[in-house]
Short mmCIF file of C-alpha atoms and ligand atoms in Angstrom, two decimals:
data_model
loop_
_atom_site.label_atom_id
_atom_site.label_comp_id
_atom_site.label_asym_id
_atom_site.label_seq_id
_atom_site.Cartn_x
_atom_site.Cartn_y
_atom_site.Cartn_z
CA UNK A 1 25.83 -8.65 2.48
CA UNK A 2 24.23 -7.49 5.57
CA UNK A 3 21.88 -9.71 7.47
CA UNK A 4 18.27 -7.61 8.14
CA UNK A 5 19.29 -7.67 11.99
CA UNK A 6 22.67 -6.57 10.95
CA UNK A 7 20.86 -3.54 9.38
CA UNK A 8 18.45 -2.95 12.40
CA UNK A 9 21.07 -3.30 15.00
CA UNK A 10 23.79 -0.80 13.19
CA UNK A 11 25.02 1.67 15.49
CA UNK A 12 25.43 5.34 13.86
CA UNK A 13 26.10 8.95 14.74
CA UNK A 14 22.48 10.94 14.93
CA UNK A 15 22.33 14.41 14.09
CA UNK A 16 19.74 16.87 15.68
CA UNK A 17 17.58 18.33 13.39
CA UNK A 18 15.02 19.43 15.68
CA UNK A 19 12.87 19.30 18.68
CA UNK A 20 13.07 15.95 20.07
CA UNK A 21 14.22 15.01 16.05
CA UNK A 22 17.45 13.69 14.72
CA UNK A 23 18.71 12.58 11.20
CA UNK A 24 19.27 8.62 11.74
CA UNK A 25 20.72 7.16 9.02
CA UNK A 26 20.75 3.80 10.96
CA UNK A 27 17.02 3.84 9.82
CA UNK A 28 18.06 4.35 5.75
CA UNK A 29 18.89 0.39 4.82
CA UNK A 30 20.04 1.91 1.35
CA UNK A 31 20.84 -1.83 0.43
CA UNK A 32 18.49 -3.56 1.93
CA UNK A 33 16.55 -6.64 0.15
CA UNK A 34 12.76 -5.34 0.80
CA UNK A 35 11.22 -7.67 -1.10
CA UNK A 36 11.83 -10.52 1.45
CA UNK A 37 9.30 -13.02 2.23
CA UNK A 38 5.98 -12.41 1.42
CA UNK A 39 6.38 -8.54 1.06
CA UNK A 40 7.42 -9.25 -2.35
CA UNK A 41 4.78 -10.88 -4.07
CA UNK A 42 3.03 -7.32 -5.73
CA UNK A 43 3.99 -4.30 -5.81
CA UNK A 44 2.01 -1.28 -3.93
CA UNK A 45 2.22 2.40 -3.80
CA UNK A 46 4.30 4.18 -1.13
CA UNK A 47 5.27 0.76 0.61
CA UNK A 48 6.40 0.66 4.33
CA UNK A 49 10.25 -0.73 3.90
CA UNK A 50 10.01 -3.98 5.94
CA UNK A 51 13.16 -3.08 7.76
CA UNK A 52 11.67 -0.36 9.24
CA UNK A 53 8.44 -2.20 10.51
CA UNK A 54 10.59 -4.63 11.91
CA UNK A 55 12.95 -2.04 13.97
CA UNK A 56 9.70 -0.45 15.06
CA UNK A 57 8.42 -3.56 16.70
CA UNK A 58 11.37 -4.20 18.05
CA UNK A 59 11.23 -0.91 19.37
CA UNK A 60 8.36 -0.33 20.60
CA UNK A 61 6.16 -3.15 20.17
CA UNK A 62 8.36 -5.29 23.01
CA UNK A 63 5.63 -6.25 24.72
CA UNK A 64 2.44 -5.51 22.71
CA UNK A 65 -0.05 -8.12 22.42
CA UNK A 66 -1.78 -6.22 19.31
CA UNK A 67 -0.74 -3.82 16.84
CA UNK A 68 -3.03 -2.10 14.72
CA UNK A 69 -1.98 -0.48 10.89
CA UNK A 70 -5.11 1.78 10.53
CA UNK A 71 -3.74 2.57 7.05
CA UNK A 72 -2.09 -0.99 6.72
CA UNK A 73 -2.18 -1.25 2.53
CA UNK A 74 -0.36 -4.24 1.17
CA UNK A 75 0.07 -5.27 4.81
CA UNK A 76 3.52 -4.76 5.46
CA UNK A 77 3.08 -4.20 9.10
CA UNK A 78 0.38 -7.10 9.49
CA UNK A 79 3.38 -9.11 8.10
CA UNK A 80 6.42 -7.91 10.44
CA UNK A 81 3.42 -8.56 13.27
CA UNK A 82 2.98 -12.24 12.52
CA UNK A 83 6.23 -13.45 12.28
CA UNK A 84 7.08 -11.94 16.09
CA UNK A 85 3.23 -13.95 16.89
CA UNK A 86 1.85 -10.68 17.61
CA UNK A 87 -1.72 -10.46 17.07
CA UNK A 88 -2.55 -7.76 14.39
CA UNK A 89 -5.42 -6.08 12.75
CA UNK A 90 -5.05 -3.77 9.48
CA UNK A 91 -7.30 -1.38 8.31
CA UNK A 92 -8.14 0.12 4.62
CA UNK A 93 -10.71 1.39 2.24
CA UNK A 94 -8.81 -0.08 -0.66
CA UNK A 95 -10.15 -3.83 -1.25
CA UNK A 96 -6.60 -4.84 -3.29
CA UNK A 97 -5.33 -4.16 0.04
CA UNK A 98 -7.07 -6.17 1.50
CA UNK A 99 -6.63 -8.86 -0.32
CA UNK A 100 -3.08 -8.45 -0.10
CA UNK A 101 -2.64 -8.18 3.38
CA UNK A 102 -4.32 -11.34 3.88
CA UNK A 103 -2.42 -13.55 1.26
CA UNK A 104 0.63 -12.27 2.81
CA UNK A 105 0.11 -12.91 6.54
CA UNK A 106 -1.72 -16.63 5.79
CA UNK A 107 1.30 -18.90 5.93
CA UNK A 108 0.59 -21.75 3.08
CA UNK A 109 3.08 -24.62 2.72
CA UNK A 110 4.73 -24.61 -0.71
CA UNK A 111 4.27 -28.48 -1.87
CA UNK A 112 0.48 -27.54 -1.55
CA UNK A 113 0.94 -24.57 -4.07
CA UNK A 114 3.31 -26.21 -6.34
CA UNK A 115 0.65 -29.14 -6.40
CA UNK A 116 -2.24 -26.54 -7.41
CA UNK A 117 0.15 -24.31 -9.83
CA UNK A 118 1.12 -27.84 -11.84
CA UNK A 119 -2.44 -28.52 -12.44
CA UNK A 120 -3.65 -24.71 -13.05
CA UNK A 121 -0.85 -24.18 -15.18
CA UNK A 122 -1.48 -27.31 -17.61
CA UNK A 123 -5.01 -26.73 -17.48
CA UNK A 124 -4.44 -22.91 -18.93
CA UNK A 125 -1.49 -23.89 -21.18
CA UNK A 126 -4.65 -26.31 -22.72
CA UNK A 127 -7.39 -23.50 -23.06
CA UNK A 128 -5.05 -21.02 -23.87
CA UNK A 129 -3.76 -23.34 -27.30
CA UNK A 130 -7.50 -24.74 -27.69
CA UNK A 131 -8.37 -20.95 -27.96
CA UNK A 132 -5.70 -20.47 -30.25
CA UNK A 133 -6.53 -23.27 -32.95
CA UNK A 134 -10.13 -21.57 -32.84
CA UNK A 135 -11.59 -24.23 -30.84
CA UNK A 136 -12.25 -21.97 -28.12
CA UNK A 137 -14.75 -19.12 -27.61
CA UNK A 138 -13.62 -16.40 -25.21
CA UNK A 139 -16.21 -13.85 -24.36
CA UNK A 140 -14.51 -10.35 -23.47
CA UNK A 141 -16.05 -8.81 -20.23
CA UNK A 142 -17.71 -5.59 -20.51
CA UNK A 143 -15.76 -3.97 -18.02
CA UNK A 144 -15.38 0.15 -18.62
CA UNK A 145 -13.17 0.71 -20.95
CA UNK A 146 -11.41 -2.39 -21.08
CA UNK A 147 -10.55 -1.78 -24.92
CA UNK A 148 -8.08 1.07 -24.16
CA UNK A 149 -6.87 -0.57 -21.32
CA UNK A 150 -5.88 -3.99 -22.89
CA UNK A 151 -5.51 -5.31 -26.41
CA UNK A 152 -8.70 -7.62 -27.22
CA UNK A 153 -6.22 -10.92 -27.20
CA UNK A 154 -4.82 -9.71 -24.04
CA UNK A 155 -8.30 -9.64 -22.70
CA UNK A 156 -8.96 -13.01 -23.58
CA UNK A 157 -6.21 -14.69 -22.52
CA UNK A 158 -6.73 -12.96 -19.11
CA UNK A 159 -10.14 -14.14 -19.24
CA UNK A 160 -9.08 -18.07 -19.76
CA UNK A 161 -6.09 -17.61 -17.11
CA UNK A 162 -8.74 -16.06 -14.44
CA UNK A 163 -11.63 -18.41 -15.11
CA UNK A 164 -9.32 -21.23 -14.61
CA UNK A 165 -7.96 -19.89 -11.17
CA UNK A 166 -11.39 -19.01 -9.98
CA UNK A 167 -12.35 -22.59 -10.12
CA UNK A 168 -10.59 -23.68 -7.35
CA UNK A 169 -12.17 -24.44 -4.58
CA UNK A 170 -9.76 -23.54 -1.62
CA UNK A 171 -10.32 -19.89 -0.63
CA UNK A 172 -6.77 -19.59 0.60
CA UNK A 173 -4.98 -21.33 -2.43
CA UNK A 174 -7.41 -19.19 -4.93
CA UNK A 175 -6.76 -16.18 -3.10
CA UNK A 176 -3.09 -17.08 -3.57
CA UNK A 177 -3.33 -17.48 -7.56
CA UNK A 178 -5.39 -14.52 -7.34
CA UNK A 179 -2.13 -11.72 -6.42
CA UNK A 180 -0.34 -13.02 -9.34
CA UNK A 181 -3.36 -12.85 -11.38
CA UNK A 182 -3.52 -9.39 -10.18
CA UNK A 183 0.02 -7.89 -10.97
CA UNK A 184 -0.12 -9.83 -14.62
CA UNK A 185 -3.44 -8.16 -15.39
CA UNK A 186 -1.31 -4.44 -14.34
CA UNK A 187 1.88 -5.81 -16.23
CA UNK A 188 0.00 -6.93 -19.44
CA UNK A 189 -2.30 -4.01 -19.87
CA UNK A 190 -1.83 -0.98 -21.62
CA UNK A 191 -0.45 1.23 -18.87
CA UNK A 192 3.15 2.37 -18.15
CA UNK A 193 3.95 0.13 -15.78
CA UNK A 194 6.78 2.28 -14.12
CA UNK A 195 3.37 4.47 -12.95
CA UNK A 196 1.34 4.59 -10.29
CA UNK A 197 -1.07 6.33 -11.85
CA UNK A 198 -2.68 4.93 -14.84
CA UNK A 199 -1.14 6.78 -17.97
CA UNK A 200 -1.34 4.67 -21.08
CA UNK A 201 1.42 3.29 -23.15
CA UNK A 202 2.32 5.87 -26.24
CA UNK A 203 0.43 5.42 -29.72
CA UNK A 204 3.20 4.73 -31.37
CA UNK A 205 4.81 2.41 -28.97
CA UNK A 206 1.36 0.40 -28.26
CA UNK A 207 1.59 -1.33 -31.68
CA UNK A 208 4.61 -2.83 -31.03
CA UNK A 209 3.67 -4.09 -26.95
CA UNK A 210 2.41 -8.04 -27.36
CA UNK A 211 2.47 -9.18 -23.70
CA UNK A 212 2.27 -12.95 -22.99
CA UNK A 213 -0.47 -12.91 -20.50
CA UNK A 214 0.61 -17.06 -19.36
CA UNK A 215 4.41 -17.04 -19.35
CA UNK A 216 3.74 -13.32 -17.16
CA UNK A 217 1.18 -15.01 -14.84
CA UNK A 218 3.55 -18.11 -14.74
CA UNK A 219 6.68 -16.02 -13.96
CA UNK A 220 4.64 -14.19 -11.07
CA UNK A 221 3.12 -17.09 -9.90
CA UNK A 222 6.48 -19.14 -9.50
CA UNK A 223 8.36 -16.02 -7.69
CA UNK A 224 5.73 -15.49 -5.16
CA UNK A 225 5.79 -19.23 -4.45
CA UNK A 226 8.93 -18.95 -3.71
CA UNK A 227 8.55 -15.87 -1.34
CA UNK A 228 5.85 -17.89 0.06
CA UNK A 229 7.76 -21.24 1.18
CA UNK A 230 10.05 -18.27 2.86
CA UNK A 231 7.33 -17.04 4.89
CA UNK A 232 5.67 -20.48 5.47
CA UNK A 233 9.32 -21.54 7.19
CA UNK A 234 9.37 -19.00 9.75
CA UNK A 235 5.40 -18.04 10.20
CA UNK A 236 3.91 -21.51 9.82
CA UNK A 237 4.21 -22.01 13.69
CA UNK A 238 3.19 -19.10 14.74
CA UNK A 239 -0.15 -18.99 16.79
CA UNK A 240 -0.93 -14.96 16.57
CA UNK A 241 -3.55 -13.38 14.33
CA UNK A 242 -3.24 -11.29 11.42
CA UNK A 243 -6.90 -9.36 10.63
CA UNK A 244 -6.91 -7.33 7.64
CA UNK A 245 -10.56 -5.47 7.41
CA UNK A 246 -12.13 -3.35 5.25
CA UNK A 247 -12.59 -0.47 7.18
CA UNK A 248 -13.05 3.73 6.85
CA UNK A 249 -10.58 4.65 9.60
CA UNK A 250 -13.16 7.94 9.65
CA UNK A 251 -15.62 5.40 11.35
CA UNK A 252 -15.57 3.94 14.57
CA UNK A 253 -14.20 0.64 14.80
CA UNK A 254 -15.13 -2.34 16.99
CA UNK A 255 -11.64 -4.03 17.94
CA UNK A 256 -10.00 -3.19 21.50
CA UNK A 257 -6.90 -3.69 23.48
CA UNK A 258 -3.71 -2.25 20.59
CA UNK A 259 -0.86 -1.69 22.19
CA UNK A 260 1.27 -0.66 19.70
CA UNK A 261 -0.27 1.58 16.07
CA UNK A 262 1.99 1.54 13.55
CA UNK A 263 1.63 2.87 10.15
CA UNK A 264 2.38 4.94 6.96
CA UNK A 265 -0.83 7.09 6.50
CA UNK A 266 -1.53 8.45 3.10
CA UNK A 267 0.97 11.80 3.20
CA UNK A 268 -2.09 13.77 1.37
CA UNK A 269 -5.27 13.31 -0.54
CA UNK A 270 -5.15 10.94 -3.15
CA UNK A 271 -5.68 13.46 -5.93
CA UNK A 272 -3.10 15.24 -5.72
CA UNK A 273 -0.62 13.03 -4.07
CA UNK A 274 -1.19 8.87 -4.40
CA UNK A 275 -4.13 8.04 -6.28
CA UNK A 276 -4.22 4.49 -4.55
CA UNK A 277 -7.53 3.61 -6.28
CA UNK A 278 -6.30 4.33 -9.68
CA UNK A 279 -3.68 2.23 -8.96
CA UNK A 280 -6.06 -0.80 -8.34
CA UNK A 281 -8.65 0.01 -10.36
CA UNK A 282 -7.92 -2.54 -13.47
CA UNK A 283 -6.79 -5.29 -11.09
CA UNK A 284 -10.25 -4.78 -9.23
CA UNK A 285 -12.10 -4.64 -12.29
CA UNK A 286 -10.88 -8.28 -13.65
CA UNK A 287 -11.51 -9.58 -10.00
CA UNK A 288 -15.22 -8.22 -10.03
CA UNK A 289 -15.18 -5.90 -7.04
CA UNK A 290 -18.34 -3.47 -7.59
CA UNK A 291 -17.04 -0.32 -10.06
CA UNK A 292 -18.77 1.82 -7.87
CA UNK A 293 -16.70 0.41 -4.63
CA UNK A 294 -13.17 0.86 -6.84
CA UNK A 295 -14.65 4.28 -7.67
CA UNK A 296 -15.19 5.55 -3.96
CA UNK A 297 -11.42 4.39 -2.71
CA UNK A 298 -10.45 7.97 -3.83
CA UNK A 299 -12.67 9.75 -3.07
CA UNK A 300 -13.23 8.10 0.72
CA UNK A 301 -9.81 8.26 1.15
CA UNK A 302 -8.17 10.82 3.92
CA UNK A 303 -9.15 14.27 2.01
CA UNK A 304 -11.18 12.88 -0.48
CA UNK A 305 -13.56 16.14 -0.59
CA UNK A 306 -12.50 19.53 0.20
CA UNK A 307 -13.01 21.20 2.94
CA UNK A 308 -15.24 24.32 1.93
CA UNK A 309 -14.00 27.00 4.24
CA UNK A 310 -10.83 27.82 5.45
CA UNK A 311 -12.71 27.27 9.16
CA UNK A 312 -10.97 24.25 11.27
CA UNK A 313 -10.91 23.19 15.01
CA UNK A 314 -7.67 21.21 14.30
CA UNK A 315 -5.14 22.23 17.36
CA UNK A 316 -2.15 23.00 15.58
CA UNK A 317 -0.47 25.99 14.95
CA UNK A 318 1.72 25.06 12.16
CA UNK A 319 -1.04 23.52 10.11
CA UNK A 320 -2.47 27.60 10.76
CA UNK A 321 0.44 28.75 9.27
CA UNK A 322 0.79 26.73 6.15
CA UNK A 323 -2.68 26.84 5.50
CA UNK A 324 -2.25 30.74 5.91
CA UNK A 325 0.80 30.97 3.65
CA UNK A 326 -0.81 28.68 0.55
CA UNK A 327 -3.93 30.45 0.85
CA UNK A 328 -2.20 33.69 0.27
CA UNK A 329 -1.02 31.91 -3.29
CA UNK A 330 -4.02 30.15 -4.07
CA UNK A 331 -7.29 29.47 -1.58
CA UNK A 332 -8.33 26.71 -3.13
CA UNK A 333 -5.05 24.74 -2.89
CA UNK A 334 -4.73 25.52 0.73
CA UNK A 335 -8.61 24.25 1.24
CA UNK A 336 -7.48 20.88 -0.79
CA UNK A 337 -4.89 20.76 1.99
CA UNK A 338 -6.57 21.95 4.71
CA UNK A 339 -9.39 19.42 4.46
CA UNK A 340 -6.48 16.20 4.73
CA UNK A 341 -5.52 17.35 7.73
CA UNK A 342 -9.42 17.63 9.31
CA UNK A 343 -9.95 14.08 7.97
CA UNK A 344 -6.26 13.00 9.82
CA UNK A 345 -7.42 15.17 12.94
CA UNK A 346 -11.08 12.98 13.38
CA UNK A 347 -9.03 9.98 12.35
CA UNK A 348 -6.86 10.56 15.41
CA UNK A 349 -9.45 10.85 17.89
CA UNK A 350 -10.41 7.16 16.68
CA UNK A 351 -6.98 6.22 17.29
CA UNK A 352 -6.95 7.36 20.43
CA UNK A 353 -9.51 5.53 21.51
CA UNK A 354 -8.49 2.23 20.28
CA UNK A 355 -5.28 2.57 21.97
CA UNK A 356 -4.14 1.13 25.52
CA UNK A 357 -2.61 3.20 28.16
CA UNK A 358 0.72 3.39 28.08
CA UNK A 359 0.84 1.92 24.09
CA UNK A 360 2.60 3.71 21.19
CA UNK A 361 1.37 5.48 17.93
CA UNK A 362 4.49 5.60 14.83
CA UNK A 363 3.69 7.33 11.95
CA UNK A 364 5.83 6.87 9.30
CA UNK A 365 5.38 10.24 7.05
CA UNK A 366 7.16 12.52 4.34
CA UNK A 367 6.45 16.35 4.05
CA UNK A 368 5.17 17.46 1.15
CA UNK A 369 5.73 21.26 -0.53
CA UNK A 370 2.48 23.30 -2.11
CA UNK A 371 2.95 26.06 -3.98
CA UNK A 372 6.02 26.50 -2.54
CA UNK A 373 5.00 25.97 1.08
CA UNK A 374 6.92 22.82 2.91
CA UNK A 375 4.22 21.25 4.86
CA UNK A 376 5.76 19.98 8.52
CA UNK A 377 3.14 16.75 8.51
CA UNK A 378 5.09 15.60 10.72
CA UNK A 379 4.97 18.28 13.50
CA UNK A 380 1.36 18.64 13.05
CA UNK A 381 0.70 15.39 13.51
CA UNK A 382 2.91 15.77 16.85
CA UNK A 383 0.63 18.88 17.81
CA UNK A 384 -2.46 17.04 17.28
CA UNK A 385 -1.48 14.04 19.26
CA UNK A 386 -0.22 16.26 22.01
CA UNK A 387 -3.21 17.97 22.15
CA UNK A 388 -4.78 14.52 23.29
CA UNK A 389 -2.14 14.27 26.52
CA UNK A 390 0.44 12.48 24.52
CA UNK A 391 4.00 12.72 24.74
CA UNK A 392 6.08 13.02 21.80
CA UNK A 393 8.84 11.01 22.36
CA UNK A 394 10.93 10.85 19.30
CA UNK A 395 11.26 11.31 15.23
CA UNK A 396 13.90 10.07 13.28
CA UNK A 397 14.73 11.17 9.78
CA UNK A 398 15.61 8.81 7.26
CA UNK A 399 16.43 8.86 3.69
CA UNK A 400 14.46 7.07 1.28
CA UNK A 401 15.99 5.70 -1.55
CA UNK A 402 16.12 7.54 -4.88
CA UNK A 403 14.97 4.42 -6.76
CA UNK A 404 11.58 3.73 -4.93
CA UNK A 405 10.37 7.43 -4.93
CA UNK A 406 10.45 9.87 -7.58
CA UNK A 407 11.49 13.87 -6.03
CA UNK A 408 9.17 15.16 -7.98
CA UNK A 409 5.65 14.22 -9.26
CA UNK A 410 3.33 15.76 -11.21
CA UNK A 411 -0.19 15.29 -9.91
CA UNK A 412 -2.63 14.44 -12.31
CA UNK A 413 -5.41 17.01 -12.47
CA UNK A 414 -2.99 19.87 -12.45
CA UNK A 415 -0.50 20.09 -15.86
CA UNK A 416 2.64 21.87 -15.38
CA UNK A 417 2.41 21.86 -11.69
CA UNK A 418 4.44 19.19 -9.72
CA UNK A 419 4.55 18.62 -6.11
CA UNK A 420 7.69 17.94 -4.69
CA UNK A 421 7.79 14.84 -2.84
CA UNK A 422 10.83 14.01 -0.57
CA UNK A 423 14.13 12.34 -0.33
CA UNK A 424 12.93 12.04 3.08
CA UNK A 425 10.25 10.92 5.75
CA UNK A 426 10.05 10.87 9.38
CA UNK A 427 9.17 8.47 11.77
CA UNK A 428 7.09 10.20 14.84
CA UNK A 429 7.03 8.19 17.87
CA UNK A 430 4.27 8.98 20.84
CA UNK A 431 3.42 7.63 23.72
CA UNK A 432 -0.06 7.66 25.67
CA UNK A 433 1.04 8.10 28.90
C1 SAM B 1 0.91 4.80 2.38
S1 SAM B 1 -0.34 3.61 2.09
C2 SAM B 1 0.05 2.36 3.21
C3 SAM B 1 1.10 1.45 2.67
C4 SAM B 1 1.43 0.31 3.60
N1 SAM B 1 2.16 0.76 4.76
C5 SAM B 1 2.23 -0.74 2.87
O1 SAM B 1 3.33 -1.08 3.31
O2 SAM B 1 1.78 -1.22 1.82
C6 SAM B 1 -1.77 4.36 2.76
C7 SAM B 1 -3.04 3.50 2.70
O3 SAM B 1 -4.09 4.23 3.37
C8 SAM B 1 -5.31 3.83 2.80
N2 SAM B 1 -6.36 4.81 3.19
C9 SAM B 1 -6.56 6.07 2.75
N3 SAM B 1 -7.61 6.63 3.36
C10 SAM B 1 -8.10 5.71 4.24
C11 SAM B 1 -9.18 5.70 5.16
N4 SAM B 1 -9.99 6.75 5.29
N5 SAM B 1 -9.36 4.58 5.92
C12 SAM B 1 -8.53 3.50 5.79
N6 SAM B 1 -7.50 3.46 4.91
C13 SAM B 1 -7.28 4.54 4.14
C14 SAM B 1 -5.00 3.78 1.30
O4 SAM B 1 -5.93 2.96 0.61
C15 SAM B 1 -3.59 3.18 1.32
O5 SAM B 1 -3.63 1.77 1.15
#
């Protein structure tokens, strides 16, 4: 088995596929472990590999004193970031996220958590069986539709394990509890958990799914210990910060001095590509963020409304083209896309000004095909940026693994229609110079 610097360091022939990019398969890491550390305590859509966070730092983050991930998600990046000690600040509209980001980048030494996971796990193990001699009552919460989403003893034993986490009194141990609360709430429920999107179990199979809600939390709670005492042993020395915010990258932001932006920005809107919101939504729920806030993470997110005209300032001539091609198939569609790429373009402009002379934007992006038409995000995003002075240094193409992304998905609000999604994605490298 490789080592991860093994990986990163692998010399291999690149092919040119393009202006300034080349097919890298140095950048694959087909058998890679990418659930190391702390990356692997709960599962998010569209994940940034570590491996290639790291090799981008290493990269081009030599000498940055602070990275920014303006789309950071579960925090991948924010992760990579600490363990070099480089200061880092993440940004997204998606309050999971946050949460994640934060649990993942705040290095916790593992006696502590076995210490709070003996008691909390003894003190639900004694609800849980004083609940089930009927000595218990266990109020269901009235979240929307919780009913079709979980089965009513599901719901209550969800309610004992989270009122027994939420008692603890350390923010940063509770917050801990609280990501393995989260993925057991996802793995219990009613949903096909292979999904992103939230498609419920089968009639006919639902009778027969009785999930243990303890030995689940207890089984997620013990692996992400472990991933944790990994982190702890390399990050629990290190000085730099790790910021996760809530934050509409559409808005101004009030941080300064990134050298280095590195991210994977949503690859379209979230309706008809990742519905990162749905994905959340029943975690969110049993954790009590406002319905209306879980609500808006769609709809605020990058092409959340379409755009109503075909009209753009957007300097790119290829986004003209494809926007000109779908619209010739179906206007609507090519608004739906058209209106991503104005919320990327104002997006951008914020970038820009966060960014130091001389730093580094890497976008790490897949094309998408509508109706047909294969959309070069990619090279738009290279026109747009180059519009702003900056130079386009370099993309490499690498393949992503068949098992972490499907080549075809069917978006939700359109039956019969599937979008293909790629084998591939592309990381853009500019410079401001
Ligand atoms: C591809 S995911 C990032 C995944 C991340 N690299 C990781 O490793 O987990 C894109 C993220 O962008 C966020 N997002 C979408 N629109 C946004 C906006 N307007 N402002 C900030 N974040 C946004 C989504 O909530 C999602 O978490």
């Amino acid at each position: 088995m490789k080592t991860l610097d093994e990986f990163i360091n692998a010399q291999v022939v690149l092919k040119k596929v393009g202006e300034k990019k080349f097919r890298d398969p140095s950048w694959d890491f087909t058998t890679a472990n990418t659930k190391i550390l702390t990356h692997g305590i709960h599962s998010y859509p569209a994940m940034m590999i570590p491996q290639v966070a790291r090799k981008s730092i290493k990269l081009w983050g030599k000498n940055a004193k602070v990275i920014l991930d303006p789309f950071c998600g579960s925090g991948t990046v924010l992760v990579e970031a600490k363990i070099k000690n480089i200061n880092s600040y993440g940004f997204d509209i998606n309050p999971l996220a946050i949460l994640l980001s934060k649990v993942k980048t705040t290095p916790i030494d593992p006696r502590i958590l076995k210490r709070y996971f003996k008691e909390l796990r003894e003190n639900i193990r004694r609800k849980l069986d004083q609940f089930e001699r009927g000595q218990l009552d266990v109020e269901v919460p009235n979240y929307f539709n919780i009913d079709y989403w979980f089965k009513p003893r599901v719901s209550k034993h969800l309610v004992i394990v989270k009122e027994e986490i939420w008692k603890i009194e350390d923010e940063n141990i509770r917050d801990f509890f609280k990501v393995a609360f989260s993925e057991t709430v996802r793995y219990v429920s009613n949903t096909r958990n292979s999904e992103h999107k939230l498609y419920r179990i089968p009639e006919e199979k639902l009778k027969d799914w009785n999930p243990d809600v303890y030995e689940t939390f207890v089984k997620y709670a013990e692996r992400n210990i472990l991933k944790m005492a990994e982190f702890y042993n390399i990050a629990k020395d290190k000085t730099a910060f790790a910021k996760p915010m809530y934050h509409n990258v559409l808005e101004k932001a009030d941080i300064e001095g990134v050298d280095l932006i590195l991210t994977s920005p949503p690859y379209g809107d979230s309706k008809t590509t990742v519905a990162y919101g749905q994905f959340s939504r029943l975690s969110l729920q049993w954790m009590d963020f406002d319905y209306k806030l879980i609500r808006a993470i769609d709809k605020i997110a990058l092409g959340g409304k379409p755009a109503k005209s075909l009209k753009h300032s957007i300097p790119s001539e290829k986004l003209d083209k494809v926007i000109h091609l779908i619209a010739e198939k179906d206007e609507k569609r090519a608004r739906e896309v058209l209106s991503y790429f104005i919320d990327f373009y104002k997006a951008s402009k914020n970038l820009d000004e966060l960014l130091n002379e001389e730093g580094y934007v890497v976008f790490v992006v897949a094309n998408r095909t509508v109706k047909g038409v294969r959309i070069p995000t990619d090279e738009i995003y290279v026109e747009i940026f180059e519009s702003f002075g900056y130079e386009h240094e370099v993309t490499y193409v690498r393949a992503i693994p068949n098992k972490r992304m499907p080549h075809r998905v069917s978006p939700s609000n359109r039956k019969g229609e599937t979008v293909e999604t790629m084998a591939e994605e592309n990381i853009v490298v500019l410079h401001k110079s």
